[in-house]
PDB file of C-alpha atoms in Angstrom:
ATOM      1  CA  GLN A  81     304.478 102.805 -35.056  1.00  0.00           C
ATOM      2  CA  ARG A  82     304.719 103.177 -31.285  1.00  0.00           C
ATOM      3  CA  ARG A  83     304.701 100.488 -28.623  1.00  0.00           C
ATOM      4  CA  THR A  84     303.999 101.586 -25.061  1.00  0.00           C
ATOM      5  CA  THR A  85     304.130  99.581 -21.831  1.00  0.00           C
ATOM      6  CA  LEU A  86     302.377 100.943 -18.749  1.00  0.00           C
ATOM      7  CA  MET A  87     301.217  99.902 -15.328  1.00  0.00           C
ATOM      8  CA  ARG A  88     297.463 100.047 -14.893  1.00  0.00           C
ATOM      9  CA  PRO A  89     296.113 102.953 -12.807  1.00  0.00           C
ATOM     10  CA  GLY A  90     296.565 102.281  -9.124  1.00  0.00           C
ATOM     11  CA  SER A  91     299.743 100.246  -9.550  1.00  0.00           C
ATOM     12  CA  SER A  92     302.869 101.234  -7.659  1.00  0.00           C
ATOM     13  CA  CYS A  93     304.624 102.439 -10.772  1.00  0.00           C
ATOM     14  CA  ALA A  94     302.780 104.588 -13.280  1.00  0.00           C
ATOM     15  CA  PHE A  95     305.154 104.228 -16.184  1.00  0.00           C
ATOM     16  CA  LEU A  96     307.653 101.601 -17.253  1.00  0.00           C
ATOM     17  CA  ALA A  97     308.951 102.354 -20.716  1.00  0.00           C
ATOM     18  CA  ILE A  98     308.151 103.743 -24.117  1.00  0.00           C
ATOM     19  CA  ALA A  99     309.866 102.435 -27.213  1.00  0.00           C
ATOM     20  CA  VAL A 100     309.364 104.457 -30.375  1.00  0.00           C
ATOM     21  CA  LEU A 101     310.002 102.191 -33.320  1.00  0.00           C
ATOM     22  CA  HIS A 102     308.886 104.269 -36.288  1.00  0.00           C
ATOM     23  CA  ALA A 103     306.764 107.327 -36.948  1.00  0.00           C
ATOM     24  CA  ALA A 104     303.478 106.761 -35.138  1.00  0.00           C
ATOM     25  CA  LYS A 105     300.224 106.317 -36.992  1.00  0.00           C
ATOM     26  CA  PRO A 106     297.246 108.328 -35.677  1.00  0.00           C
ATOM     27  CA  ALA A 107     295.829 105.486 -33.543  1.00  0.00           C
ATOM     28  CA  ALA A 108     299.208 104.701 -32.028  1.00  0.00           C
ATOM     29  CA  ALA A 109     299.567 108.352 -31.018  1.00  0.00           C
ATOM     30  CA  MET A 110     296.119 108.362 -29.399  1.00  0.00           C
ATOM     31  CA  SER A 111     296.153 108.087 -25.621  1.00  0.00           C
ATOM     32  CA  TYR A 112     294.837 104.706 -24.511  1.00  0.00           C
ATOM     33  CA  PRO A 113     291.609 105.241 -22.498  1.00  0.00           C
ATOM     34  CA  TYR A 114     292.116 102.691 -19.710  1.00  0.00           C
ATOM     35  CA  GLU A 115     289.066 103.681 -17.656  1.00  0.00           C
ATOM     36  CA  ASP A 116     286.789 103.506 -20.713  1.00  0.00           C
ATOM     37  CA  ALA A 117     288.242 100.120 -21.669  1.00  0.00           C
ATOM     38  CA  LEU A 118     287.571  98.850 -18.147  1.00  0.00           C
ATOM     39  CA  ALA A 119     283.961 100.084 -18.191  1.00  0.00           C
ATOM     40  CA  TYR A 120     283.243  98.491 -21.565  1.00  0.00           C
ATOM     41  CA  SER A 121     284.908  95.233 -20.520  1.00  0.00           C
ATOM     42  CA  TYR A 122     282.137  94.984 -17.934  1.00  0.00           C
ATOM     43  CA  ALA A 123     279.567  95.775 -20.630  1.00  0.00           C
ATOM     44  CA  ALA A 124     280.947  92.912 -22.738  1.00  0.00           C
ATOM     45  CA  SER A 125     280.757  90.664 -19.678  1.00  0.00           C
ATOM     46  CA  ALA A 126     277.169  91.778 -19.017  1.00  0.00           C
ATOM     47  CA  ALA A 127     276.158  90.394 -22.425  1.00  0.00           C
ATOM     48  CA  TYR A 128     276.340  86.908 -20.824  1.00  0.00           C
ATOM     49  CA  CYS A 129     273.663  87.811 -18.250  1.00  0.00           C
ATOM     50  CA  SER A 130     269.922  87.245 -18.397  1.00  0.00           C
ATOM     51  CA  ALA A 131     267.653  89.482 -20.438  1.00  0.00           C
ATOM     52  CA  GLU A 132     265.786  90.456 -17.271  1.00  0.00           C
ATOM     53  CA  GLU A 133     268.994  91.581 -15.552  1.00  0.00           C
ATOM     54  CA  LEU A 134     270.063  93.515 -18.630  1.00  0.00           C
ATOM     55  CA  ARG A 135     266.743  95.315 -19.077  1.00  0.00           C
ATOM     56  CA  SER A 136     266.829  96.402 -15.436  1.00  0.00           C
ATOM     57  CA  TRP A 137     270.606  96.941 -15.644  1.00  0.00           C
ATOM     58  CA  SER A 138     270.992  95.095 -12.353  1.00  0.00           C
ATOM     59  CA  CYS A 139     273.536  92.340 -13.076  1.00  0.00           C
ATOM     60  CA  ALA A 140     276.905  92.335 -11.267  1.00  0.00           C
ATOM     61  CA  PRO A 141     278.926  93.488 -14.317  1.00  0.00           C
ATOM     62  CA  CYS A 142     276.181  96.015 -15.128  1.00  0.00           C
ATOM     63  CA  ARG A 143     276.753  97.648 -11.744  1.00  0.00           C
ATOM     64  CA  ALA A 144     280.530  97.310 -11.916  1.00  0.00           C
ATOM     65  CA  SER A 145     280.645  99.089 -15.282  1.00  0.00           C
ATOM     66  CA  LYS A 146     279.448 102.330 -13.654  1.00  0.00           C
ATOM     67  CA  LEU A 147     277.405 102.884 -16.803  1.00  0.00           C
ATOM     68  CA  SER A 148     273.768 103.878 -16.286  1.00  0.00           C
ATOM     69  CA  LEU A 149     272.025 102.217 -19.199  1.00  0.00           C
ATOM     70  CA  THR A 150     268.302 102.569 -19.778  1.00  0.00           C
ATOM     71  CA  GLY A 151     266.003 101.356 -22.537  1.00  0.00           C
ATOM     72  CA  VAL A 152     268.081  98.190 -22.871  1.00  0.00           C
ATOM     73  CA  GLN A 153     266.997  95.812 -25.622  1.00  0.00           C
ATOM     74  CA  VAL A 154     268.359  92.269 -25.941  1.00  0.00           C
ATOM     75  CA  PHE A 155     268.770  90.259 -29.157  1.00  0.00           C
ATOM     76  CA  GLU A 156     269.471  86.559 -29.508  1.00  0.00           C
ATOM     77  CA  ASN A 157     269.602  83.867 -32.160  1.00  0.00           C
ATOM     78  CA  ALA A 158     270.286  80.441 -30.684  1.00  0.00           C
ATOM     79  CA  SER A 159     271.032  78.809 -34.033  1.00  0.00           C
ATOM     80  CA  THR A 160     273.970  81.131 -34.755  1.00  0.00           C
ATOM     81  CA  ASP A 161     275.060  81.657 -31.105  1.00  0.00           C
ATOM     82  CA  ALA A 162     274.445  85.395 -31.504  1.00  0.00           C
ATOM     83  CA  ARG A 163     273.529  87.542 -28.511  1.00  0.00           C
ATOM     84  CA  ALA A 164     273.773  91.275 -27.933  1.00  0.00           C
ATOM     85  CA  PHE A 165     272.190  94.209 -26.165  1.00  0.00           C
ATOM     86  CA  VAL A 166     271.982  97.942 -26.740  1.00  0.00           C
ATOM     87  CA  GLY A 167     271.090 100.684 -24.287  1.00  0.00           C
ATOM     88  CA  LYS A 168     271.497 104.399 -23.673  1.00  0.00           C
ATOM     89  CA  ASP A 169     273.811 105.799 -21.021  1.00  0.00           C
ATOM     90  CA  GLY A 170     272.974 108.868 -18.934  1.00  0.00           C
ATOM     91  CA  ASP A 171     275.003 111.158 -21.194  1.00  0.00           C
ATOM     92  CA  GLY A 172     273.092 110.021 -24.289  1.00  0.00           C
ATOM     93  CA  ARG A 173     275.820 107.677 -25.501  1.00  0.00           C
ATOM     94  CA  LEU A 174     274.592 104.356 -26.905  1.00  0.00           C
ATOM     95  CA  VAL A 175     276.354 101.143 -25.879  1.00  0.00           C
ATOM     96  CA  LEU A 176     276.150  98.003 -28.031  1.00  0.00           C
ATOM     97  CA  ALA A 177     277.749  94.834 -26.650  1.00  0.00           C
ATOM     98  CA  PHE A 178     278.027  91.300 -28.062  1.00  0.00           C
ATOM     99  CA  ARG A 179     278.343  88.072 -26.068  1.00  0.00           C
ATOM    100  CA  GLY A 180     280.941  85.390 -26.721  1.00  0.00           C
ATOM    101  CA  SER A 181     280.131  81.819 -27.608  1.00  0.00           C
ATOM    102  CA  HIS A 182     277.906  79.874 -25.232  1.00  0.00           C
ATOM    103  CA  THR A 183     279.980  76.745 -25.926  1.00  0.00           C
ATOM    104  CA  LEU A 184     283.570  77.953 -25.591  1.00  0.00           C
ATOM    105  CA  SER A 185     285.352  74.609 -26.004  1.00  0.00           C
ATOM    106  CA  ASN A 186     283.537  73.895 -29.273  1.00  0.00           C
ATOM    107  CA  PHE A 187     284.184  77.462 -30.438  1.00  0.00           C
ATOM    108  CA  ILE A 188     287.940  77.157 -29.871  1.00  0.00           C
ATOM    109  CA  ASP A 189     288.052  73.786 -31.609  1.00  0.00           C
ATOM    110  CA  ASP A 190     286.130  75.180 -34.584  1.00  0.00           C
ATOM    111  CA  LEU A 191     288.462  78.178 -34.886  1.00  0.00           C
ATOM    112  CA  LYS A 192     291.376  75.903 -35.728  1.00  0.00           C
ATOM    113  CA  PHE A 193     289.827  74.960 -39.063  1.00  0.00           C
ATOM    114  CA  LEU A 194     288.086  78.095 -40.289  1.00  0.00           C
ATOM    115  CA  LYS A 195     288.714  79.680 -43.655  1.00  0.00           C
ATOM    116  CA  ALA A 196     288.231  83.268 -44.803  1.00  0.00           C
ATOM    117  CA  ASP A 197     285.561  82.405 -47.347  1.00  0.00           C
ATOM    118  CA  TYR A 198     283.074  85.304 -47.533  1.00  0.00           C
ATOM    119  CA  ALA A 199     283.831  88.305 -49.746  1.00  0.00           C
ATOM    120  CA  LEU A 200     283.234  91.566 -47.914  1.00  0.00           C
ATOM    121  CA  GLY A 201     284.412  95.146 -48.203  1.00  0.00           C
ATOM    122  CA  CYS A 202     286.921  95.389 -51.006  1.00  0.00           C
ATOM    123  CA  ASP A 203     288.453  93.518 -53.902  1.00  0.00           C
ATOM    124  CA  GLY A 204     290.187  90.550 -52.312  1.00  0.00           C
ATOM    125  CA  CYS A 205     288.724  91.161 -48.848  1.00  0.00           C
ATOM    126  CA  LYS A 206     287.324  88.097 -47.103  1.00  0.00           C
ATOM    127  CA  VAL A 207     285.976  87.219 -43.672  1.00  0.00           C
ATOM    128  CA  HIS A 208     284.864  83.914 -42.247  1.00  0.00           C
ATOM    129  CA  SER A 209     281.258  83.276 -43.287  1.00  0.00           C
ATOM    130  CA  GLY A 210     280.334  81.997 -39.824  1.00  0.00           C
ATOM    131  CA  PHE A 211     281.210  85.309 -38.189  1.00  0.00           C
ATOM    132  CA  PHE A 212     279.224  87.155 -40.839  1.00  0.00           C
ATOM    133  CA  SER A 213     276.215  84.831 -40.425  1.00  0.00           C
ATOM    134  CA  THR A 214     276.260  85.317 -36.657  1.00  0.00           C
ATOM    135  CA  TYR A 215     276.102  89.087 -37.029  1.00  0.00           C
ATOM    136  CA  ASN A 216     273.604  88.974 -39.870  1.00  0.00           C
ATOM    137  CA  SER A 217     271.192  86.823 -37.841  1.00  0.00           C
ATOM    138  CA  ILE A 218     270.475  89.705 -35.429  1.00  0.00           C
ATOM    139  CA  ARG A 219     271.544  92.639 -37.611  1.00  0.00           C
ATOM    140  CA  ALA A 220     268.082  93.935 -38.509  1.00  0.00           C
ATOM    141  CA  SER A 221     266.920  93.962 -34.877  1.00  0.00           C
ATOM    142  CA  VAL A 222     270.133  95.641 -33.714  1.00  0.00           C
ATOM    143  CA  LEU A 223     269.953  98.414 -36.318  1.00  0.00           C
ATOM    144  CA  LYS A 224     266.252  99.009 -35.600  1.00  0.00           C
ATOM    145  CA  ALA A 225     266.929  99.360 -31.869  1.00  0.00           C
ATOM    146  CA  ILE A 226     269.871 101.703 -32.448  1.00  0.00           C
ATOM    147  CA  GLY A 227     267.661 103.821 -34.671  1.00  0.00           C
ATOM    148  CA  ALA A 228     264.963 103.985 -32.002  1.00  0.00           C
ATOM    149  CA  LEU A 229     267.403 105.017 -29.261  1.00  0.00           C
ATOM    150  CA  HIS A 230     269.381 107.427 -31.407  1.00  0.00           C
ATOM    151  CA  THR A 231     268.936 111.137 -30.788  1.00  0.00           C
ATOM    152  CA  PRO A 232     270.749 113.996 -32.561  1.00  0.00           C
ATOM    153  CA  GLY A 233     274.352 114.191 -31.434  1.00  0.00           C
ATOM    154  CA  ALA A 234     274.348 110.713 -29.892  1.00  0.00           C
ATOM    155  CA  ARG A 235     277.442 108.538 -30.180  1.00  0.00           C
ATOM    156  CA  LEU A 236     277.809 104.765 -30.188  1.00  0.00           C
ATOM    157  CA  VAL A 237     280.411 102.599 -28.439  1.00  0.00           C
ATOM    158  CA  VAL A 238     280.614  98.937 -29.469  1.00  0.00           C
ATOM    159  CA  ALA A 239     282.139  96.157 -27.361  1.00  0.00           C
ATOM    160  CA  GLY A 240     282.390  92.383 -27.426  1.00  0.00           C
ATOM    161  CA  HIS A 241     284.211  89.364 -26.025  1.00  0.00           C
ATOM    162  CA  SER A 242     285.425  86.256 -27.861  1.00  0.00           C
ATOM    163  CA  LEU A 243     283.044  85.458 -30.752  1.00  0.00           C
ATOM    164  CA  GLY A 244     281.269  88.675 -29.765  1.00  0.00           C
ATOM    165  CA  ALA A 245     284.481  90.604 -30.378  1.00  0.00           C
ATOM    166  CA  ALA A 246     284.601  89.478 -34.005  1.00  0.00           C
ATOM    167  CA  VAL A 247     280.898  90.262 -34.408  1.00  0.00           C
ATOM    168  CA  ALA A 248     281.380  93.685 -32.777  1.00  0.00           C
ATOM    169  CA  THR A 249     284.023  94.535 -35.366  1.00  0.00           C
ATOM    170  CA  LEU A 250     281.622  93.587 -38.159  1.00  0.00           C
ATOM    171  CA  ALA A 251     278.925  95.725 -36.510  1.00  0.00           C
ATOM    172  CA  VAL A 252     281.192  98.780 -36.560  1.00  0.00           C
ATOM    173  CA  TYR A 253     282.004  98.110 -40.198  1.00  0.00           C
ATOM    174  CA  ASP A 254     278.284  97.941 -40.966  1.00  0.00           C
ATOM    175  CA  VAL A 255     276.925 100.781 -38.812  1.00  0.00           C
ATOM    176  CA  THR A 256     279.508 103.298 -40.015  1.00  0.00           C
ATOM    177  CA  GLN A 257     278.315 102.635 -43.550  1.00  0.00           C
ATOM    178  CA  THR A 258     274.548 102.258 -43.104  1.00  0.00           C
ATOM    179  CA  MET A 259     273.834 104.776 -40.304  1.00  0.00           C
ATOM    180  CA  ARG A 260     276.015 107.717 -41.251  1.00  0.00           C
ATOM    181  CA  GLU A 261     274.003 110.126 -39.140  1.00  0.00           C
ATOM    182  CA  LEU A 262     275.263 108.282 -36.039  1.00  0.00           C
ATOM    183  CA  GLU A 263     278.860 108.717 -34.884  1.00  0.00           C
ATOM    184  CA  VAL A 264     280.525 105.460 -33.898  1.00  0.00           C
ATOM    185  CA  GLU A 265     282.872 106.709 -31.215  1.00  0.00           C
ATOM    186  CA  ALA A 266     284.898 103.648 -30.222  1.00  0.00           C
ATOM    187  CA  LEU A 267     285.349  99.901 -30.481  1.00  0.00           C
ATOM    188  CA  HIS A 268     286.575  97.819 -27.520  1.00  0.00           C
ATOM    189  CA  THR A 269     287.078  94.090 -28.036  1.00  0.00           C
ATOM    190  CA  TYR A 270     288.386  91.457 -25.617  1.00  0.00           C
ATOM    191  CA  GLY A 271     289.888  88.127 -26.687  1.00  0.00           C
ATOM    192  CA  SER A 272     288.947  88.507 -30.338  1.00  0.00           C
ATOM    193  CA  PRO A 273     289.752  85.811 -32.886  1.00  0.00           C
ATOM    194  CA  ARG A 274     291.109  86.853 -36.259  1.00  0.00           C
ATOM    195  CA  LEU A 275     288.103  87.903 -38.313  1.00  0.00           C
ATOM    196  CA  GLY A 276     289.272  87.811 -41.924  1.00  0.00           C
ATOM    197  CA  ASN A 277     292.225  87.971 -44.259  1.00  0.00           C
ATOM    198  CA  ALA A 278     294.959  90.592 -44.383  1.00  0.00           C
ATOM    199  CA  ALA A 279     293.190  92.537 -47.125  1.00  0.00           C
ATOM    200  CA  PHE A 280     290.068  92.891 -44.987  1.00  0.00           C
ATOM    201  CA  ALA A 281     292.051  93.826 -41.863  1.00  0.00           C
ATOM    202  CA  LYS A 282     293.838  96.576 -43.796  1.00  0.00           C
ATOM    203  CA  HIS A 283     290.606  97.769 -45.409  1.00  0.00           C
ATOM    204  CA  VAL A 284     288.487  97.897 -42.252  1.00  0.00           C
ATOM    205  CA  TRP A 285     291.264  99.684 -40.392  1.00  0.00           C
ATOM    206  CA  ALA A 286     291.841 102.323 -43.072  1.00  0.00           C
ATOM    207  CA  THR A 287     288.176 103.014 -43.838  1.00  0.00           C
ATOM    208  CA  ARG A 288     286.444 102.503 -40.471  1.00  0.00           C
ATOM    209  CA  LEU A 289     288.540 101.966 -37.371  1.00  0.00           C
ATOM    210  CA  ALA A 290     291.397 104.449 -37.783  1.00  0.00           C
ATOM    211  CA  VAL A 291     288.986 107.381 -37.829  1.00  0.00           C
ATOM    212  CA  LEU A 292     287.059 106.536 -34.623  1.00  0.00           C
ATOM    213  CA  ALA A 293     287.418 109.448 -32.206  1.00  0.00           C
ATOM    214  CA  GLY A 294     287.705 107.107 -29.214  1.00  0.00           C
ATOM    215  CA  GLY A 295     289.895 104.557 -30.963  1.00  0.00           C
ATOM    216  CA  ALA A 296     289.648 100.878 -31.816  1.00  0.00           C
ATOM    217  CA  TRP A 297     291.249  98.778 -29.077  1.00  0.00           C
ATOM    218  CA  ARG A 298     291.700  95.007 -29.370  1.00  0.00           C
ATOM    219  CA  HIS A 299     292.536  93.693 -25.913  1.00  0.00           C
ATOM    220  CA  THR A 300     294.485  90.474 -25.390  1.00  0.00           C
ATOM    221  CA  HIS A 301     295.263  88.794 -22.060  1.00  0.00           C
ATOM    222  CA  TRP A 302     298.601  87.031 -21.666  1.00  0.00           C
ATOM    223  CA  ARG A 303     298.206  83.428 -22.943  1.00  0.00           C
ATOM    224  CA  ASP A 304     294.610  83.674 -24.150  1.00  0.00           C
ATOM    225  CA  PRO A 305     294.535  81.188 -27.072  1.00  0.00           C
ATOM    226  CA  VAL A 306     291.624  82.738 -29.008  1.00  0.00           C
ATOM    227  CA  PRO A 307     293.505  85.772 -30.436  1.00  0.00           C
ATOM    228  CA  HIS A 308     295.914  83.301 -32.069  1.00  0.00           C
ATOM    229  CA  LEU A 309     293.076  81.674 -34.018  1.00  0.00           C
ATOM    230  CA  PRO A 310     292.279  81.146 -36.814  1.00  0.00           C
ATOM    231  CA  LEU A 311     295.938  80.765 -37.695  1.00  0.00           C
ATOM    232  CA  ALA A 312     297.757  83.436 -39.648  1.00  0.00           C
ATOM    233  CA  ALA A 313     299.028  80.588 -41.813  1.00  0.00           C
ATOM    234  CA  MET A 314     295.434  80.133 -42.992  1.00  0.00           C
ATOM    235  CA  ASP A 315     295.457  83.694 -44.386  1.00  0.00           C
ATOM    236  CA  PHE A 316     293.890  85.396 -41.377  1.00  0.00           C
ATOM    237  CA  ALA A 317     295.106  88.678 -39.902  1.00  0.00           C
ATOM    238  CA  HIS A 318     294.194  90.892 -36.966  1.00  0.00           C
ATOM    239  CA  VAL A 319     293.107  94.515 -37.032  1.00  0.00           C
ATOM    240  CA  PRO A 320     294.953  97.064 -34.847  1.00  0.00           C
ATOM    241  CA  THR A 321     295.319  98.276 -32.167  1.00  0.00           C
ATOM    242  CA  GLU A 322     296.246  95.480 -29.776  1.00  0.00           C
ATOM    243  CA  VAL A 323     296.536  96.188 -26.047  1.00  0.00           C
ATOM    244  CA  TRP A 324     298.277  93.227 -24.393  1.00  0.00           C
ATOM    245  CA  PHE A 325     297.817  92.678 -20.646  1.00  0.00           C
ATOM    246  CA  ASN A 326     300.155  90.654 -18.464  1.00  0.00           C
ATOM    247  CA  GLU A 327     298.946  87.572 -16.591  1.00  0.00           C
ATOM    248  CA  ALA A 328     297.913  89.508 -13.473  1.00  0.00           C
ATOM    249  CA  SER A 329     296.276  92.283 -15.550  1.00  0.00           C
ATOM    250  CA  SER A 330     298.466  94.709 -13.595  1.00  0.00           C
ATOM    251  CA  SER A 331     300.258  96.168 -16.620  1.00  0.00           C
ATOM    252  CA  TYR A 332     299.628  96.436 -20.327  1.00  0.00           C
ATOM    253  CA  THR A 333     301.400  97.169 -23.593  1.00  0.00           C
ATOM    254  CA  VAL A 334     299.851  99.335 -26.291  1.00  0.00           C
ATOM    255  CA  CYS A 335     301.211  97.501 -29.318  1.00  0.00           C
ATOM    256  CA  ASP A 336     302.255  98.783 -32.719  1.00  0.00           C
ATOM    257  CA  GLY A 337     299.822  99.547 -35.519  1.00  0.00           C
ATOM    258  CA  SER A 338     300.375  96.351 -37.491  1.00  0.00           C
ATOM    259  CA  GLY A 339     297.707  94.268 -35.781  1.00  0.00           C
ATOM    260  CA  GLU A 340     300.264  91.455 -35.532  1.00  0.00           C
ATOM    261  CA  ASP A 341     302.950  92.906 -33.233  1.00  0.00           C
ATOM    262  CA  THR A 342     305.573  90.202 -32.673  1.00  0.00           C
ATOM    263  CA  LYS A 343     306.452  91.698 -29.284  1.00  0.00           C
ATOM    264  CA  CYS A 344     302.921  91.457 -27.860  1.00  0.00           C
ATOM    265  CA  ALA A 345     300.693  88.354 -27.661  1.00  0.00           C
ATOM    266  CA  ASN A 346     302.437  86.952 -30.741  1.00  0.00           C
ATOM    267  CA  SER A 347     305.705  86.856 -28.776  1.00  0.00           C
ATOM    268  CA  LEU A 348     304.501  83.801 -26.840  1.00  0.00           C
ATOM    269  CA  ASP A 349     305.126  80.319 -28.204  1.00  0.00           C
ATOM    270  CA  LEU A 350     302.698  78.691 -25.795  1.00  0.00           C
ATOM    271  CA  PHE A 351     299.186  80.099 -25.574  1.00  0.00           C
ATOM    272  CA  VAL A 352     296.884  77.601 -23.911  1.00  0.00           C
ATOM    273  CA  SER A 353     295.236  79.410 -20.986  1.00  0.00           C
ATOM    274  CA  VAL A 354     291.467  79.312 -21.339  1.00  0.00           C
ATOM    275  CA  GLU A 355     291.364  81.064 -17.962  1.00  0.00           C
ATOM    276  CA  ASP A 356     293.140  84.029 -19.531  1.00  0.00           C
ATOM    277  CA  HIS A 357     290.401  84.095 -22.170  1.00  0.00           C
ATOM    278  CA  LEU A 358     287.702  84.055 -19.512  1.00  0.00           C
ATOM    279  CA  HIS A 359     289.227  86.909 -17.492  1.00  0.00           C
ATOM    280  CA  TYR A 360     289.985  90.442 -18.638  1.00  0.00           C
ATOM    281  CA  PHE A 361     290.888  93.423 -16.452  1.00  0.00           C
ATOM    282  CA  GLY A 362     290.920  91.003 -13.507  1.00  0.00           C
ATOM    283  CA  HIS A 363     287.248  90.030 -13.755  1.00  0.00           C
ATOM    284  CA  ALA A 364     285.283  87.172 -15.303  1.00  0.00           C
ATOM    285  CA  MET A 365     283.966  87.355 -18.854  1.00  0.00           C
ATOM    286  CA  ALA A 366     281.335  84.604 -18.798  1.00  0.00           C
ATOM    287  CA  THR A 367     278.021  83.641 -17.259  1.00  0.00           C
ATOM    288  CA  ASP A 368     279.755  83.175 -13.886  1.00  0.00           C
ATOM    289  CA  ALA A 369     280.255  86.941 -13.763  1.00  0.00           C
ATOM    290  CA  CYS A 370     276.518  87.623 -13.635  1.00  0.00           C
ATOM    291  CA  THR A 371     276.004  86.774  -9.973  1.00  0.00           C
ATOM    292  CA  GLY A 372     277.452  88.574  -7.004  1.00  0.00           C
TER     293      GLY A 372
END
């Protein structure tokens, strides 16, 4: 696999170092689409904004994304903390984004004790039932809206932050199987917890994520605690490909294809910065981002 460290566009130095560790897998060889990742980070942030702002695509992160979404539909289930929206960009691309938890402190506390207890995908594959229930609570509405917006040749990009990142990964797993006439182009997640066990991570990567034309990018920010939960010791594992940003979000490392690169976020012994979880690409990823 390949690990690459770069300065973000606009920094004084364009390139720091490339370390080739082993033969690169296809995703590791794919060029990391920084500008796309930035745009969809704003889409994930927009999922925290009001339904009115989303439908008119007028919120601060909506405008900052430089996407031009129309026909936006919003879905919410208060009992499962699920919230998402889908809309169509000017080029016909569909964008589906999932919000993080509305009660972050409770969400982080809960993550410490979760178990991979719901069979999904393959023999031995398991995910946490709470993540699955959150997605399932709005699944029918999401799929119906995607179907209504879909036109021949359209592609779908899926994004999400925090809890929404885990749910976004499940959505890609589902849509690629149930809506085969629609190309899922890319997955961009920000501050994702571990979703399931190692068998599921391997399965979803091999059968769904590795073949996405625009890649599957799991962004982590310096000492964000959420990507370290639930604990690997509790039989949880991450999917590739991690992109680890430094504290100032001024440089990033495209990590190896293991999903658990020990030289990226897992290299830190202390990961307690909730602020790092609430900020990606230098901007807020919470309700506070919606004004301005």
